[in-house]
C-alpha atoms as one frame of an Amber mdcrd trajectory, in Angstrom:
protein
  -4.859  -5.276   7.020  -7.915  -4.305   5.275  -7.518  -3.914   1.465 -11.408
  -3.582   0.376 -14.451  -2.536   1.763 -17.667  -3.750   0.724 -20.843  -1.944
   2.012 -23.637   0.539   1.985 -22.560   4.238   1.589 -23.982   6.279   4.488
 -22.311   9.770   4.138 -19.984  10.959   1.503 -17.879  14.399   0.995 -15.138
  15.226  -1.153 -12.616  13.866   0.899 -14.657  11.629   3.074 -16.835   8.345
   2.817 -18.348   6.557   5.644 -19.125   2.855   4.392 -21.393   0.334   6.729
 -19.904  -3.012   6.334 -22.120  -5.443   8.295 -23.123  -2.922  11.063 -19.311
  -1.192  11.604 -19.147   2.268   9.817 -15.821   2.677   8.489 -14.332   6.410
   7.859 -12.541   6.701   4.380 -10.197   9.183   3.268 -10.793   9.439  -0.840
  -9.662  11.801  -3.389 -11.962  13.912  -5.166 -11.706  11.481  -8.309 -13.441
   8.542  -5.890 -15.958  10.824  -4.263 -17.189  12.015  -8.372 -17.443   8.326
  -8.833 -19.311   7.032  -5.823 -23.243   6.613  -5.954 -25.694   8.144  -3.961
 -25.705   7.137   0.033 -28.124   4.398   0.515 -26.366   2.531  -2.575 -23.938
  -0.149  -2.132 -20.295   0.608  -2.520 -16.790  -0.762  -3.140 -13.627   0.788
  -2.232 -10.432  -0.580  -2.640  -8.462   0.446   0.592  -5.265   1.794   1.679
  -4.355   0.829   6.083  -2.096   3.393   7.524  -0.988   2.178  10.782   0.668
   4.647  12.833   1.663   4.446  16.565  -1.417   6.869  17.386  -3.856   5.551
  14.879  -5.119   3.480  12.252  -6.405   5.346   9.040  -7.859   4.080   5.788
  -7.809   5.768   2.341  -9.980   4.768  -0.106 -10.221   4.157  -4.074 -12.490
   3.853  -6.993 -10.010   1.708  -8.841  -6.431   0.125  -8.402  -4.991   2.513
 -10.473  -5.747   5.300  -8.195  -4.819   2.907  -5.150  -1.342   2.043  -6.688
  -0.830   5.849  -7.696  -1.222   6.585  -3.886   1.382   3.892  -2.689   3.863
   4.817  -4.569   3.269   8.637  -3.578   3.456   7.991  -0.059   6.637   6.285
  -0.725   8.265   9.741  -1.888  10.455  11.162   0.741   8.190  14.186   2.562
   4.897  13.121   1.202   2.430  11.733   3.632  -1.106  10.196   3.019  -3.205
  13.592   3.289  -0.475  14.940   1.158  -0.952  11.676  -1.189  -4.518  12.274
  -1.507  -4.557  15.894  -1.933  -2.281  15.398  -4.933  -5.040  12.667  -6.090
  -7.434  15.462  -6.227  -5.344  17.829  -7.842  -4.830  15.672 -10.740  -6.342
  12.629 -11.556  -4.224   9.293 -11.458  -3.703   9.103 -15.446  -2.618  12.741
 -15.511  -0.780  12.470 -12.920   0.926  10.011 -14.094   1.638  11.586 -17.173
   2.968  14.426 -15.764   5.496  12.516 -13.551   7.081  10.853 -16.663   7.196
  13.707 -18.588   8.620  15.654 -15.706   6.270  18.571 -15.603   7.738  20.084
 -12.791   5.308  23.415 -13.375   1.989  21.144 -13.691   2.840  19.496 -10.306
   3.494  22.664  -8.407   0.179  23.924  -9.324  -1.490  21.202  -7.093  -2.024
  22.781  -3.280   1.007  21.470  -0.827   3.049  20.658  -3.516   6.238  22.706
  -3.496   9.371  22.858  -6.403  11.391  20.547  -4.115   8.640  18.305  -3.923
   7.608  18.034  -7.228  11.073  17.414  -8.463  11.464  14.554  -5.918   8.019
  13.252  -7.439   9.665  12.880 -10.721  13.283  11.852  -9.386  11.747   8.898
  -7.412   8.638   8.120  -9.407   9.327   8.629 -13.221  10.712   5.190 -14.061
   7.850   3.146 -11.330   5.136   4.518 -13.096   3.239   2.769 -15.765   2.238
   5.103 -18.579  -1.913   5.069 -18.914  -3.344   4.231 -22.089  -4.059   7.055
 -24.414  -7.997   7.875 -24.005  -7.772  10.850 -26.494  -7.095   8.794 -29.206
  -3.405   9.763 -29.196  -0.996   6.736 -29.015   0.217   6.013 -25.909   4.043
   5.587 -25.318   3.836   1.930 -25.539   1.229  -1.068 -25.477  -1.149  -0.760
 -22.817  -0.093  -3.703 -20.236  -2.489  -6.782 -19.452  -3.499  -7.075 -15.863
  -1.174 -10.233 -16.245   1.767  -8.302 -17.994   1.467  -5.506 -14.750   1.659
  -8.619 -12.265   4.739  -9.873 -14.033   6.294  -6.700 -14.212   5.585  -5.770
 -10.489   7.284  -9.302  -9.591  10.415  -8.208 -11.697  10.127  -5.217 -10.398
  10.358  -6.801  -6.736  13.029  -9.175  -8.106  15.262  -5.570  -8.559  14.643
  -5.091 -12.299  14.821  -1.847 -13.959  11.544  -0.804 -15.345  12.495  -0.223
 -18.809  14.462  -3.852 -19.008  11.465  -5.523 -17.333   8.825  -3.869 -20.015
  11.050  -4.801 -22.873  11.160  -8.586 -21.077   7.624  -9.016 -21.338   7.040
  -7.547 -24.628   9.594 -10.505 -26.215   8.274 -12.562 -23.945   5.184 -12.297
 -25.387   6.614 -12.093 -28.797   7.925 -15.452 -28.323   4.491 -16.589 -27.620
   4.672 -16.895 -23.538   1.232 -17.886 -23.126  -1.642 -15.915 -21.051  -0.907
 -17.015 -17.549   0.900 -15.576 -14.814   4.049 -18.222 -14.372   4.732 -18.933
 -18.195   4.867 -15.462 -18.901   7.025 -14.449 -15.607   9.708 -17.133 -16.361
   9.432 -16.576 -19.953  10.520 -12.800 -19.454  13.125 -13.837 -16.775  15.199
 -15.482 -19.625  15.176 -12.068 -21.403  15.993  -9.849 -18.390  19.667  -8.740
 -18.863
């Protein structure tokens, strides 16, 4: 599967980028937030890619940041949300705002996004509320929890894959850090496992 493209940006529009990688032009569907971050055509560009395979097509969805890609992949896991709608949702609300809206059950904010009805918004909140990491506050407001480092997020992902509930996993990571587990993935992961109950 294609996970990343780095090459020359040939064309861009608010929902599409064409990237030349070693002479091959890849057609990538993107959200508006990624479009805003793209350089002018002719410049080098790097996009994180989600490859979506169907019986009749292979589609590439590109993102400027790992956070956008992760939110997209969580969205398409929700019943009734396909890749096109997920791109529309990420175009309607920037990833940090979308995460806050879902975690705070702001149904009225979510239904303002084109294509998102009340039932879809309710499903997003129900299925994703505990699966999305709160973004760090950018406006001076205090975030709900201290922002997780990249290693913390990797350990969190591993614990969630083992079936831990998010609040339990986040608490275990904080306790492992407080117990001096260090900065490397494996010792932190093993120490956090000790605190999972």
